[in-house]
Amino acid sequence: MADQYNRRNAAWRAAQDWRQRAQSSGRWRGPKLFLAWLVFGVLMVMGLIIALVFLLIGWIAMPFLRHRLRKRTEHMRAQAQAAADRAAGRGARTDQRGNVIEGDYSVEENRNER
């Protein structure tokens, strides 16, 4: 009874058809399988090589990007300091490195020492 039901079941028939086709491929089954694995392996190796090249390019570019970002940060810090000095009414001059050359300075007492 189960065998009759299986023969009428479309999914069971499709599975049986696939099994028949897989078994009937005959003499080309081995070379096709080898060729498929060979192509897959070559693609995996190529992907690995491309990934390693991009990783190497990233490592090489890192010091240059870090230097550029450091310069940009120093420039923005100098601009912010100049804006703060202008807002406080002190026209302090800075040298090329952003260090203050002249300006008004005050020393606050340490309140914990009293």
PDB file of N, CA, C and O in Angstrom, residues 47-60:
ATOM      1  N   GLY A  47      40.240  33.668  -5.306  1.00  0.00           N
ATOM      2  CA  GLY A  47      39.610  34.549  -4.323  1.00  0.00           C
ATOM      3  C   GLY A  47      40.518  34.823  -3.142  1.00  0.00           C
ATOM      4  O   GLY A  47      40.597  35.952  -2.648  1.00  0.00           O
ATOM      5  N   LEU A  48      41.230  33.796  -2.687  1.00  0.00           N
ATOM      6  CA  LEU A  48      42.163  33.969  -1.579  1.00  0.00           C
ATOM      7  C   LEU A  48      43.294  34.916  -1.953  1.00  0.00           C
ATOM      8  O   LEU A  48      43.662  35.806  -1.179  1.00  0.00           O
ATOM      9  N   ILE A  49      43.828  34.766  -3.158  1.00  0.00           N
ATOM     10  CA  ILE A  49      44.914  35.640  -3.607  1.00  0.00           C
ATOM     11  C   ILE A  49      44.444  37.086  -3.720  1.00  0.00           C
ATOM     12  O   ILE A  49      45.132  38.008  -3.275  1.00  0.00           O
ATOM     13  N   ILE A  50      43.259  37.289  -4.284  1.00  0.00           N
ATOM     14  CA  ILE A  50      42.728  38.652  -4.408  1.00  0.00           C
ATOM     15  C   ILE A  50      42.510  39.268  -3.027  1.00  0.00           C
ATOM     16  O   ILE A  50      42.839  40.436  -2.794  1.00  0.00           O
ATOM     17  N   ALA A  51      41.987  38.487  -2.088  1.00  0.00           N
ATOM     18  CA  ALA A  51      41.774  38.997  -0.737  1.00  0.00           C
ATOM     19  C   ALA A  51      43.103  39.368  -0.071  1.00  0.00           C
ATOM     20  O   ALA A  51      43.203  40.410   0.589  1.00  0.00           O
ATOM     21  N   LEU A  52      44.115  38.552  -0.253  1.00  0.00           N
ATOM     22  CA  LEU A  52      45.421  38.864   0.336  1.00  0.00           C
ATOM     23  C   LEU A  52      46.037  40.103  -0.278  1.00  0.00           C
ATOM     24  O   LEU A  52      46.684  40.894   0.412  1.00  0.00           O
ATOM     25  N   VAL A  53      45.834  40.313  -1.581  1.00  0.00           N
ATOM     26  CA  VAL A  53      46.350  41.520  -2.230  1.00  0.00           C
ATOM     27  C   VAL A  53      45.673  42.754  -1.652  1.00  0.00           C
ATOM     28  O   VAL A  53      46.339  43.758  -1.334  1.00  0.00           O
ATOM     29  N   PHE A  54      44.356  42.719  -1.486  1.00  0.00           N
ATOM     30  CA  PHE A  54      43.653  43.865  -0.901  1.00  0.00           C
ATOM     31  C   PHE A  54      44.090  44.105   0.539  1.00  0.00           C
ATOM     32  O   PHE A  54      44.213  45.252   0.979  1.00  0.00           O
ATOM     33  N   LEU A  55      44.326  43.039   1.293  1.00  0.00           N
ATOM     34  CA  LEU A  55      44.805  43.186   2.667  1.00  0.00           C
ATOM     35  C   LEU A  55      46.175  43.849   2.681  1.00  0.00           C
ATOM     36  O   LEU A  55      46.430  44.756   3.480  1.00  0.00           O
ATOM     37  N   LEU A  56      47.049  43.445   1.781  1.00  0.00           N
ATOM     38  CA  LEU A  56      48.382  44.034   1.709  1.00  0.00           C
ATOM     39  C   LEU A  56      48.313  45.507   1.318  1.00  0.00           C
ATOM     40  O   LEU A  56      49.009  46.352   1.894  1.00  0.00           O
ATOM     41  N   ILE A  57      47.450  45.842   0.373  1.00  0.00           N
ATOM     42  CA  ILE A  57      47.273  47.244  -0.027  1.00  0.00           C
ATOM     43  C   ILE A  57      46.773  48.068   1.163  1.00  0.00           C
ATOM     44  O   ILE A  57      47.230  49.187   1.402  1.00  0.00           O
ATOM     45  N   GLY A  58      45.853  47.519   1.934  1.00  0.00           N
ATOM     46  CA  GLY A  58      45.346  48.220   3.112  1.00  0.00           C
ATOM     47  C   GLY A  58      46.428  48.455   4.147  1.00  0.00           C
ATOM     48  O   GLY A  58      46.514  49.527   4.739  1.00  0.00           O
ATOM     49  N   TRP A  59      47.266  47.451   4.376  1.00  0.00           N
ATOM     50  CA  TRP A  59      48.358  47.608   5.337  1.00  0.00           C
ATOM     51  C   TRP A  59      49.364  48.645   4.869  1.00  0.00           C
ATOM     52  O   TRP A  59      49.888  49.413   5.661  1.00  0.00           O
ATOM     53  N   ILE A  60      49.638  48.669   3.570  1.00  0.00           N
ATOM     54  CA  ILE A  60      50.592  49.642   3.042  1.00  0.00           C
ATOM     55  C   ILE A  60      50.025  51.054   3.131  1.00  0.00           C
ATOM     56  O   ILE A  60      50.742  52.010   3.435  1.00  0.00           O
TER      57      ILE A  60
END
